[in-house]
Tab-separated table of C-alpha atoms and ligand atoms in Angstrom:
chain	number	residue	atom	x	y	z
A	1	UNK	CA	128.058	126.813	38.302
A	2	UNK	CA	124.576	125.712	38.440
A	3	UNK	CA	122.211	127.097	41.201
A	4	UNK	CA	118.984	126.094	43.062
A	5	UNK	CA	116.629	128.490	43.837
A	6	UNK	CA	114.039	127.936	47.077
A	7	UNK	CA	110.907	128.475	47.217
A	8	UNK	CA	109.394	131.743	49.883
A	9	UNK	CA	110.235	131.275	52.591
A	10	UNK	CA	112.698	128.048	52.767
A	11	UNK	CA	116.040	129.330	53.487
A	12	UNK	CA	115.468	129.897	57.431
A	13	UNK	CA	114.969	125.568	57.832
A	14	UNK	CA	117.582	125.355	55.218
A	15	UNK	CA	119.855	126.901	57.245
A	16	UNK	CA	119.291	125.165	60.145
A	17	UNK	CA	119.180	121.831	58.861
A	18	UNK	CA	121.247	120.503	55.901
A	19	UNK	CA	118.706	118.564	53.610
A	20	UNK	CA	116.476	120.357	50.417
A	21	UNK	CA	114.030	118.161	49.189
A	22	UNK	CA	112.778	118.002	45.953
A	23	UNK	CA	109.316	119.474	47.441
A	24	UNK	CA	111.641	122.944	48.400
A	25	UNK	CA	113.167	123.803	45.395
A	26	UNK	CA	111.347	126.625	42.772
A	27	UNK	CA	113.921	126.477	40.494
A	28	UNK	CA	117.170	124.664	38.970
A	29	UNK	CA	119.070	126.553	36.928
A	30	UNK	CA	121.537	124.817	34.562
A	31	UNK	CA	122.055	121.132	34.451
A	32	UNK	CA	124.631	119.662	37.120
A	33	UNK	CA	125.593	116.182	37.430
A	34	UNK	CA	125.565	114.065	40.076
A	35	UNK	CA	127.497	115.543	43.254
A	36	UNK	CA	128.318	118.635	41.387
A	37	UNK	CA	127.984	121.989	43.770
A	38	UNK	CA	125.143	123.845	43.256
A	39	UNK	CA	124.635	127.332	44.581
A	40	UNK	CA	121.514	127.958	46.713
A	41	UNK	CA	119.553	130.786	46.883
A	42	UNK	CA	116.474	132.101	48.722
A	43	UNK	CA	113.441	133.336	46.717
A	44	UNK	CA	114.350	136.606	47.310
A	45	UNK	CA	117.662	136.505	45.559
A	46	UNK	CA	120.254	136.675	48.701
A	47	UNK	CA	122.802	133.675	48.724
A	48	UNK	CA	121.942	131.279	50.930
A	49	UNK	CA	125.457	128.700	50.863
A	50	UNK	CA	126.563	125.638	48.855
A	51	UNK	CA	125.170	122.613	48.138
A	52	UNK	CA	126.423	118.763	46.667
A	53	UNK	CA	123.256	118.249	43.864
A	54	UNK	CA	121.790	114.563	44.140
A	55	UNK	CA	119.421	114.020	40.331
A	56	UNK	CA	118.018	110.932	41.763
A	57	UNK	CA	116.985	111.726	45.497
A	58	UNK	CA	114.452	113.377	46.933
A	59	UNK	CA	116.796	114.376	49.180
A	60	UNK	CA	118.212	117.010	46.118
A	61	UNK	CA	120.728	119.147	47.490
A	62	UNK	CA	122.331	118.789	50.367
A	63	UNK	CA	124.528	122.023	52.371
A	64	UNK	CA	128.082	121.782	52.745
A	65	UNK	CA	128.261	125.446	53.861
A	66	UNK	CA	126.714	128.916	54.054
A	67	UNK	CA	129.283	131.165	53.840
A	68	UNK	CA	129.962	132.339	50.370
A	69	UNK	CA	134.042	132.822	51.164
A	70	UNK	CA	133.584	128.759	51.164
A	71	UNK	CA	133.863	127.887	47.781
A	72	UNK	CA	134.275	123.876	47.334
A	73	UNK	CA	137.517	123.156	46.711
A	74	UNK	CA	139.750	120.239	47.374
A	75	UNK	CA	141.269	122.806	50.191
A	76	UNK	CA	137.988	123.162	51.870
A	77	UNK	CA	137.338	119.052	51.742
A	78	UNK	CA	140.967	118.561	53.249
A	79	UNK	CA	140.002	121.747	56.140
A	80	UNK	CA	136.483	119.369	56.890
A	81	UNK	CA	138.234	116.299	57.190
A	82	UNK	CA	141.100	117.800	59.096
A	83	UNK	CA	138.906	120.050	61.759
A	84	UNK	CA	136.821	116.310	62.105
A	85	UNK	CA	139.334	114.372	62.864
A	86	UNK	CA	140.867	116.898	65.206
A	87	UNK	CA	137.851	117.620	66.781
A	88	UNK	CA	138.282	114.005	68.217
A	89	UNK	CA	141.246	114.537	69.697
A	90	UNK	CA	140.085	115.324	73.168
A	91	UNK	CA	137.221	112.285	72.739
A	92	UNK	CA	140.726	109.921	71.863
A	93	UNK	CA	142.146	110.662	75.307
A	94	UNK	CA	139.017	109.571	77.220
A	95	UNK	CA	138.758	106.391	75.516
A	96	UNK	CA	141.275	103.089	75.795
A	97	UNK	CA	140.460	101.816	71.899
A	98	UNK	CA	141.916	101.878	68.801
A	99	UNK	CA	139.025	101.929	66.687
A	100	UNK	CA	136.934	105.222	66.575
A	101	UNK	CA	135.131	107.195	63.864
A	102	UNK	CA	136.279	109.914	62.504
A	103	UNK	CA	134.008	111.449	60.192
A	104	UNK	CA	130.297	111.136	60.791
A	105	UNK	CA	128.234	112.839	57.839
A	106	UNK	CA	126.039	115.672	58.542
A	107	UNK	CA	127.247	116.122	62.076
A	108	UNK	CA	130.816	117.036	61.007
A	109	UNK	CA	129.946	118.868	58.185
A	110	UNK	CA	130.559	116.488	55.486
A	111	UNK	CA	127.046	114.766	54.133
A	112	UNK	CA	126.891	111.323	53.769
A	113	UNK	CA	130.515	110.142	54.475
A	114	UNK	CA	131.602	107.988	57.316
A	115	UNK	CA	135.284	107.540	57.739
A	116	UNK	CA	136.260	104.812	60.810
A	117	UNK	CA	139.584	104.445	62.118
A	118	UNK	CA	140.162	100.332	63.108
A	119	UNK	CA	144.110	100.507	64.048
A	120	UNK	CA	146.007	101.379	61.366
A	121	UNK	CA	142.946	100.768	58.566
A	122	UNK	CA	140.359	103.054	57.220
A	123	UNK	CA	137.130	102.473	56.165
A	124	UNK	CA	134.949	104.980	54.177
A	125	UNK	CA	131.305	104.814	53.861
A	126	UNK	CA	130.189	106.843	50.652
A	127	UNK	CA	126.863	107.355	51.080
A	128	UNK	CA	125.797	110.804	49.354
A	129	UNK	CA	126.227	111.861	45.471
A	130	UNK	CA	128.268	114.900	46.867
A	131	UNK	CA	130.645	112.555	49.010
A	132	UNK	CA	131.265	110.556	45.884
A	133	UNK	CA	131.590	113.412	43.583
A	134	UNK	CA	134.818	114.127	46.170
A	135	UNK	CA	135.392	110.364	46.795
A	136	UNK	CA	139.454	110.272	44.990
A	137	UNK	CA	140.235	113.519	46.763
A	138	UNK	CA	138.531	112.413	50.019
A	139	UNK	CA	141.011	109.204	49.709
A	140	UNK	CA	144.155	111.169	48.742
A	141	UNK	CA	144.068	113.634	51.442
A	142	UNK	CA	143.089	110.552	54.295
A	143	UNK	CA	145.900	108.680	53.385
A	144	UNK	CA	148.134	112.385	53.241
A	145	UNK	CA	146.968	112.775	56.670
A	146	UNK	CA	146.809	109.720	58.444
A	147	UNK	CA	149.489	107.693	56.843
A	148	UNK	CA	147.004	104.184	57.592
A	149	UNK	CA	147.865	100.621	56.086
A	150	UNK	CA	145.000	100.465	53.939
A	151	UNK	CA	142.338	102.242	52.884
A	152	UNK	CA	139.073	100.327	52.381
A	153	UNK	CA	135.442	101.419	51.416
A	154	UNK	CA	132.071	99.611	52.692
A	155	UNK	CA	129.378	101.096	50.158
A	156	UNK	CA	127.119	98.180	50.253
A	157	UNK	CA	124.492	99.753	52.039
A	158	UNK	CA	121.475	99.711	50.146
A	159	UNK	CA	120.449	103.204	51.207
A	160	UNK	CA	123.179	104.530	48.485
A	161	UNK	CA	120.919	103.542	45.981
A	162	UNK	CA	118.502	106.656	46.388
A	163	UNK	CA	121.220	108.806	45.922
A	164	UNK	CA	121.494	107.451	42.364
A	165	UNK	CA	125.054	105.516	43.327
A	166	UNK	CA	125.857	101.228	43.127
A	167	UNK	CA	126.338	99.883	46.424
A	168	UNK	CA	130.073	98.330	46.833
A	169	UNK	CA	133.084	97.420	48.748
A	170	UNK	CA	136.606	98.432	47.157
A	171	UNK	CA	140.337	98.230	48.825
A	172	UNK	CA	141.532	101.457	47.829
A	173	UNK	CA	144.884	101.218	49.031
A	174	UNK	CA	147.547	99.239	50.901
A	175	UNK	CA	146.943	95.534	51.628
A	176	UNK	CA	144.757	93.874	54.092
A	177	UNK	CA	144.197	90.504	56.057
A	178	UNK	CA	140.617	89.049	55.881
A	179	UNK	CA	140.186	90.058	59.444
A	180	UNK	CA	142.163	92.375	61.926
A	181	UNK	CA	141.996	92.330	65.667
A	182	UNK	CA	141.509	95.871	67.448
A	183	UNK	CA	141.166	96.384	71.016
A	184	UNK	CA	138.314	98.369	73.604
A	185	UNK	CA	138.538	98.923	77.329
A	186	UNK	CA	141.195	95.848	77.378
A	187	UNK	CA	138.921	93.588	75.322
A	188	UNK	CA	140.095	91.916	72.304
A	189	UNK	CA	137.785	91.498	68.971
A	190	UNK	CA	138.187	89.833	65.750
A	191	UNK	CA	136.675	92.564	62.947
A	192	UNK	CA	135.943	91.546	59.278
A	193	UNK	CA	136.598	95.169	57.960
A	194	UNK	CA	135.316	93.488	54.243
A	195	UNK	CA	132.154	91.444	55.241
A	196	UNK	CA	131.194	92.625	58.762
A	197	UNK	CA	128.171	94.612	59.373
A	198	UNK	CA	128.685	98.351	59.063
A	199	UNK	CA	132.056	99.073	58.511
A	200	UNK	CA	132.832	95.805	60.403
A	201	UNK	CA	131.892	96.488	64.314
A	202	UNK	CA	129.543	98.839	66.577
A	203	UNK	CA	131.619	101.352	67.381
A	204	UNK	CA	128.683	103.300	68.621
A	205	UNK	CA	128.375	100.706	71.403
A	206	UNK	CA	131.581	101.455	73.311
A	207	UNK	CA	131.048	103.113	76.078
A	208	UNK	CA	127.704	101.479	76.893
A	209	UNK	CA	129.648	97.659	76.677
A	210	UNK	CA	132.115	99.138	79.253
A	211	UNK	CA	128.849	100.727	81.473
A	212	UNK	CA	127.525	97.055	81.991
A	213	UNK	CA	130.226	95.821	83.528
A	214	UNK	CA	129.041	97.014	86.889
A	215	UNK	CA	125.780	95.945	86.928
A	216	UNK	CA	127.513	92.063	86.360
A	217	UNK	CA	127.879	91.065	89.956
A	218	UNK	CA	128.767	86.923	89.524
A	219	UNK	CA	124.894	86.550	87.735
A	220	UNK	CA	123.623	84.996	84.739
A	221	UNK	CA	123.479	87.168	81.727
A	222	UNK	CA	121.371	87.131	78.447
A	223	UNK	CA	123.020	89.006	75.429
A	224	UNK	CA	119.888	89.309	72.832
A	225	UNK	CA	121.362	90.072	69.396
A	226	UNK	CA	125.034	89.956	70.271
A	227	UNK	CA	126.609	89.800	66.826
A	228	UNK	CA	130.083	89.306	67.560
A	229	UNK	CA	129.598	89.293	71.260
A	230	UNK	CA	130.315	92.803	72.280
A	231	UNK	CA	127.786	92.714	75.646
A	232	UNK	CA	128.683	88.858	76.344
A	233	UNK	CA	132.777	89.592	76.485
A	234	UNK	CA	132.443	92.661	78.689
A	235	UNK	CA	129.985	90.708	80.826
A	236	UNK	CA	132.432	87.740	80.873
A	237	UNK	CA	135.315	90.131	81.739
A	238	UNK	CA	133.462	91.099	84.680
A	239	UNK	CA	132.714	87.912	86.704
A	240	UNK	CA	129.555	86.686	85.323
A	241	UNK	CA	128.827	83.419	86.146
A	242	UNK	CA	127.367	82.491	82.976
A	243	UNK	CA	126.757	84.401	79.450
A	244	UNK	CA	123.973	83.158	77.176
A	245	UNK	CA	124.447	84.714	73.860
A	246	UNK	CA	121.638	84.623	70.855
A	247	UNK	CA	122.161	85.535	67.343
A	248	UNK	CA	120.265	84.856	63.846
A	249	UNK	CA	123.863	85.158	62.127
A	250	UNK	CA	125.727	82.130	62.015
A	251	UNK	CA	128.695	84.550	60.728
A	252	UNK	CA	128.602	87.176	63.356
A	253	UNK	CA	128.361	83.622	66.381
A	254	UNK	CA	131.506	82.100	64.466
A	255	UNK	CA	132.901	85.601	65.252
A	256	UNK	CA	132.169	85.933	68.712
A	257	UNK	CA	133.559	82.140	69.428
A	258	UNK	CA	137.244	82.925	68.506
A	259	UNK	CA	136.788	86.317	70.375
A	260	UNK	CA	135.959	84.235	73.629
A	261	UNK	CA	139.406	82.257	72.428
A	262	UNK	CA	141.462	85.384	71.951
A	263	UNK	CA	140.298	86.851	75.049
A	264	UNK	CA	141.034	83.256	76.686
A	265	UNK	CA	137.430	82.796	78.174
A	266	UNK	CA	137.034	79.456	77.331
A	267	UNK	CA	136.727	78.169	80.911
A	268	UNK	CA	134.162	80.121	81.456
A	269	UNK	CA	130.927	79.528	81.687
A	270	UNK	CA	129.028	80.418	78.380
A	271	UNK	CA	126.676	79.102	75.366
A	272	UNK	CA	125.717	80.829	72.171
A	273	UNK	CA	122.501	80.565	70.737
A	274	UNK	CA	121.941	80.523	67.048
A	275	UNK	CA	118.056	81.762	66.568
A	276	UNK	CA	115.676	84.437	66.017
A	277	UNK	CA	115.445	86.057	69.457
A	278	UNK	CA	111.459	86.410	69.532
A	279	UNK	CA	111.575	82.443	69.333
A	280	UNK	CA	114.501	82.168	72.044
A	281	UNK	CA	112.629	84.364	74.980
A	282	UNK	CA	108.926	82.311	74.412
A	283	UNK	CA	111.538	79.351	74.629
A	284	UNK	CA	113.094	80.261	78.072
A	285	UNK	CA	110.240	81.651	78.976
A	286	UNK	CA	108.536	78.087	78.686
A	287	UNK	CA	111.239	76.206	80.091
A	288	UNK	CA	111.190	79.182	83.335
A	289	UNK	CA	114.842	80.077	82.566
A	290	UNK	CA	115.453	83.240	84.564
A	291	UNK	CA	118.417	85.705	84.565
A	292	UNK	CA	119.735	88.654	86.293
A	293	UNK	CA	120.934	90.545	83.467
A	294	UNK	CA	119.580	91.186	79.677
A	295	UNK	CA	120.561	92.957	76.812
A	296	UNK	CA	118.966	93.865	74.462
A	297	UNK	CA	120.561	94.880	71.020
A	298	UNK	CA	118.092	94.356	68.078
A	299	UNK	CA	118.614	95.724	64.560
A	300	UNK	CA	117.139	99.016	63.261
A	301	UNK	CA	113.027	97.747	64.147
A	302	UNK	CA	112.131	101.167	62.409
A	303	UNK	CA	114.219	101.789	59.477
A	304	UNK	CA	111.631	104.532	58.053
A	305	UNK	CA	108.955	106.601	60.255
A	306	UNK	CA	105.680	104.231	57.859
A	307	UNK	CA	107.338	101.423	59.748
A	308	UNK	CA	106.741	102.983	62.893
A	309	UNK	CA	103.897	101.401	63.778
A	310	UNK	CA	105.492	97.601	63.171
A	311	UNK	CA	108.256	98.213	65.056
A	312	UNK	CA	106.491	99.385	67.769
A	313	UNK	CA	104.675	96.628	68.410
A	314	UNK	CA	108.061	94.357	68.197
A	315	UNK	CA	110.229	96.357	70.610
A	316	UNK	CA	107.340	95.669	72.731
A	317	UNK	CA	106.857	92.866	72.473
A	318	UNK	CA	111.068	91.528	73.206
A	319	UNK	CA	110.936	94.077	76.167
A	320	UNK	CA	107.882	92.169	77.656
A	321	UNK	CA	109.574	89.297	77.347
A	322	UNK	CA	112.861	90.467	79.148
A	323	UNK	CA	111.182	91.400	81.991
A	324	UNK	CA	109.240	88.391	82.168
A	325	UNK	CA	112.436	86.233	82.406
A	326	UNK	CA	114.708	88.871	84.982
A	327	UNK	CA	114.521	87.844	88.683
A	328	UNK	CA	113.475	89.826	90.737
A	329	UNK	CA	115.883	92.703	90.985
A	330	UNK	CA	117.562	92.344	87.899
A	331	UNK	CA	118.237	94.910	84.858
A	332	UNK	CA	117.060	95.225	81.818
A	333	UNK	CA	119.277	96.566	79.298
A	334	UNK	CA	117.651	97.666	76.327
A	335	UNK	CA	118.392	99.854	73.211
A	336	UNK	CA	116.727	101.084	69.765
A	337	UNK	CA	119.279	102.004	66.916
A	338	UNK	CA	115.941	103.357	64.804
A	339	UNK	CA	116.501	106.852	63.933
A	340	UNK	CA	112.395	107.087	64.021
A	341	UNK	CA	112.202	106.345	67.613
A	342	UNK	CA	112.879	109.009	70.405
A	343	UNK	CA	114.323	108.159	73.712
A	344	UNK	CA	110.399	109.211	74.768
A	345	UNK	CA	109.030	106.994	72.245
A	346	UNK	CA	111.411	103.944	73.554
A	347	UNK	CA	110.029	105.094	76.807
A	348	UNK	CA	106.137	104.815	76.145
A	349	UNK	CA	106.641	101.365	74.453
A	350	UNK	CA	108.727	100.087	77.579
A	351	UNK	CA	105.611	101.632	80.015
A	352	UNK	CA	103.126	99.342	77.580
A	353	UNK	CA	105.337	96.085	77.638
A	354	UNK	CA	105.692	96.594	81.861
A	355	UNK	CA	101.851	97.020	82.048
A	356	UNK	CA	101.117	94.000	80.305
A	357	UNK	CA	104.422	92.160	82.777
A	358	UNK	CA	102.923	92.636	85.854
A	359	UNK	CA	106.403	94.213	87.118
A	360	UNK	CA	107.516	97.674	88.321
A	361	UNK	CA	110.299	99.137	86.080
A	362	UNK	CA	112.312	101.947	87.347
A	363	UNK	CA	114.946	103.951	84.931
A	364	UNK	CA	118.923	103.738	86.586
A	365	UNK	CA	120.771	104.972	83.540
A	366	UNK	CA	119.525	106.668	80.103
A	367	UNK	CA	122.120	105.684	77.692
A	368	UNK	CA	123.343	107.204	73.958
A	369	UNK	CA	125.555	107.324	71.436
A	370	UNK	CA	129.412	108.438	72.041
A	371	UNK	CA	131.078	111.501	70.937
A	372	UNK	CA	132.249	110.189	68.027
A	373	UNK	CA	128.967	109.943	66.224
A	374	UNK	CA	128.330	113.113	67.730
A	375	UNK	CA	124.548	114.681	67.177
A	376	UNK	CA	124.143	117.830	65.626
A	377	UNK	CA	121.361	119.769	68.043
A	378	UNK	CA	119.783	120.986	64.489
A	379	UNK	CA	119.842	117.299	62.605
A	380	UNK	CA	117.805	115.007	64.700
A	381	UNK	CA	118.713	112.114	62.173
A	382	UNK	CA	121.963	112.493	63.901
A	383	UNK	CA	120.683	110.799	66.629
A	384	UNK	CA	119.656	107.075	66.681
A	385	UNK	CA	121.029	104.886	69.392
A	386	UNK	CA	118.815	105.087	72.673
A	387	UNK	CA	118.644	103.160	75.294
A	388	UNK	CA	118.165	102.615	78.924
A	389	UNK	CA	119.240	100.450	82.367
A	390	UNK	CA	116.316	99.577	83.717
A	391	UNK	CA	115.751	97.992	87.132
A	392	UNK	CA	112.763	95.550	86.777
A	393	UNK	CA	111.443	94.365	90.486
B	1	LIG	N1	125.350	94.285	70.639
B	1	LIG	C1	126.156	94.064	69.459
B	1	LIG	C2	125.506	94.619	68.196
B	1	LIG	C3	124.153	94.051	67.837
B	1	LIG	S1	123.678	94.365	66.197
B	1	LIG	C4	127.554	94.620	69.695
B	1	LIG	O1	127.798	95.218	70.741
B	1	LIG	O2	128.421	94.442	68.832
B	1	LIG	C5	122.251	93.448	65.997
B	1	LIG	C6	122.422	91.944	65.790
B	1	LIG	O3	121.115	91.379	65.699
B	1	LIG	C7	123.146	91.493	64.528
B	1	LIG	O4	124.237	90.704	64.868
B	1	LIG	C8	122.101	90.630	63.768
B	1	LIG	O5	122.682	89.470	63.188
B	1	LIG	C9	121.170	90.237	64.862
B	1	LIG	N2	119.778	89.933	64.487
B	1	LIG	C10	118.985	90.580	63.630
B	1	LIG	N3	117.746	90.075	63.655
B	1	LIG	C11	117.747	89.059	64.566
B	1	LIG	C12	116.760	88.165	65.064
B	1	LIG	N4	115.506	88.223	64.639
B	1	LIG	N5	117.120	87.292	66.003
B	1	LIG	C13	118.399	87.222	66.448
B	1	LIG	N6	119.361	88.060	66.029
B	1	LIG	C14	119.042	88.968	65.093
């Protein structure tokens, strides 16, 4: 087996946080292939634990384990998936869905793979060369374990490209419909497990859909970037008196308008907005359209920290405009999926965008991700939904 050796010093922040870059590595000795396990040691010469190799990536090595009785085998693959899915089983309970992930990378021990459980379908992300060094295994045992209909993979991200791998989708086994319909907190959706974003829905969203519900109270709602309408059904289910929903994808709004059919809320009162959101809110806020509720959803702003600065300026800049168009008394719901942005950073650009709004902004709920992309205190990349409730007066 090939090994890495780091340089001085290294092995304490390996061992606390799974990634060795390029930059920390003195030595490779022998000449693995992609995904291959590489052993890692310190300078010194004590073991430090196993790693999946990645040739293309500066992100070269990344730990599977540090216990030298942990040899990678298909045996210790099938004990990672099994202890992840079971560590869910208390999370299941709590929830009323049948669509939850089951394996989320680094924070259940196995880098770079997402596995998400839609009914009785599986989707796999692949998104590491050591994930798809294991990928047949990783499908074998799955299907051993969970017995699902079909087995489908979503590698079309183009993030997989770093790591040296082609971005692709694949059924792997079983059969499956273009769509399939799953079910959250009694709400029906259409998901397109082959062309919708992600792995086909935002799982990650479920338990903060079902916290709106109570701030709905008969009012007019505004769900900014509601793909297929996750915000504007739960807000529908709850009495409002009418749901505006905008969205830049003509896909994901053809979506959400047989979900409003399958859920049988035609009657009420509701229109969907096909445009870029920016646009929208300078619209409304011309024509003095006002609202008690709005959500705000947008897309990763900040997909790497040089971005920062850019996305900044554009969460700002939406939040400003929410307020702007909330009556007095209303919430502002408002979230950042960018890994590069802390809940404190979200916080400071929400204090700039209510300076410039004239309005006092006061924080009723901070809001996360659920347990089922659970974050791993030592892997802050682990973490990237944030958002809060915010009462704007
Ligand atoms: N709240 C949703 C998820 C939103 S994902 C849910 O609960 O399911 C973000 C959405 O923003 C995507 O549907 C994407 O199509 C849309 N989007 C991206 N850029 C946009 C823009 N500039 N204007 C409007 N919508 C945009």
């Amino acid at each position: 087996m090939a090994d890495i050796i780091l340089k001085p010093g290294l092995e304490k922040a390996i061992g606390l946080h799974p990634w060795i870059f390029s930059g920390a590595i003195r030595e490779i000795n022998g000449n693995p292939e992609s995904g291959e396990t590489v052993d890692v040691y310190a300078d010194n010469g004590e073991f430090v634990g196993y790693a999946a190799f990645s040739p293309e990536s500066q992100i070269r090595a990344r730990m599977w384990n540090y216990d030298h009785g942990q040899v990678i085998t298909e045996d210790y693959i099938r004990y990672i998936l099994q202890v992840s899915i079971s560590s869910r089983q208390n999370y299941v309970k709590r929830i009323n869905s049948n669509a939850i992930r089951l394996v989320y990378g680094e924070s259940d021990n196995f880098p770079g793979l997402i596995i998400d459980h839609y009914d009785d379908v599986l989707v796999l992300q692949v998104l590491s060369a050591g994930a798809n060094y294991w990928k047949k295994t990783i499908i074998e045992i799955i299907g051993d374990l969970l017995h699902p209909r079909a087995i489908i993979e979503r590698s079309d991200a183009e993030v997989v490209k770093k790591e040296g791998l082609l971005p692709g989708t694949a059924i792997h086994s079983g059969t499956l419909d273009k769509t399939i319909i799953i079910e959250e907190n009694g709400i029906k959706y259409e998901v397109d497990l082959m062309q919708g974003h992600k792995t086909g829905f935002y799982l990650d969203q479920r338990e903060n859909r079902l916290k709106i519900r109570s701030y709905i109270n008969r009012n007019e709602v505004l769900d900014a970037y509601s793909y297929t309408g996750g915000f504007t059904l739960n807000a529908l289910s709850s009495g409002a008196s009418r749901v505006t929903s905008i969205d830049s994808s003509e896909y994901a709004l053809n979506i959400l308008k047989k979900n409003i059919e399958i859920n049988n809320f035609e009657k009420n009162s509701h229109e969907i907005i096909q445009a870029d959101v920016p646009v929208q809110l300078r619209k409304f806020r011309d024509a003095a359209r006002q609202f008690d509720v709005i959500i705000l959803d947008p897309p990763k702003f900040a997909p790497t920290r040089s971005s920062l600065p850019k996305a900044m300026k554009a969460y700002k800049d939406i939040n400003l405009l929410a307020m702007k168009l909330l009556r007095p008394g209303g919430y502002l719901v408002t979230f950042s999926c960018s890994g590069a942005v802390s809940l404190e950073t979200l916080r400071e650009v929400i204090g700039y965008a209510q300076a410039d709004s004239g309005k006092t902004v006061k924080i009723v709920e901070v809001l996360g991700q659920p347990e089922d992309h659970p974050i791993l205190i030592t892997f802050p990349e682990s973490e990237y939904l944030k958002g809060y409730i915010l009462r704007v007066e």
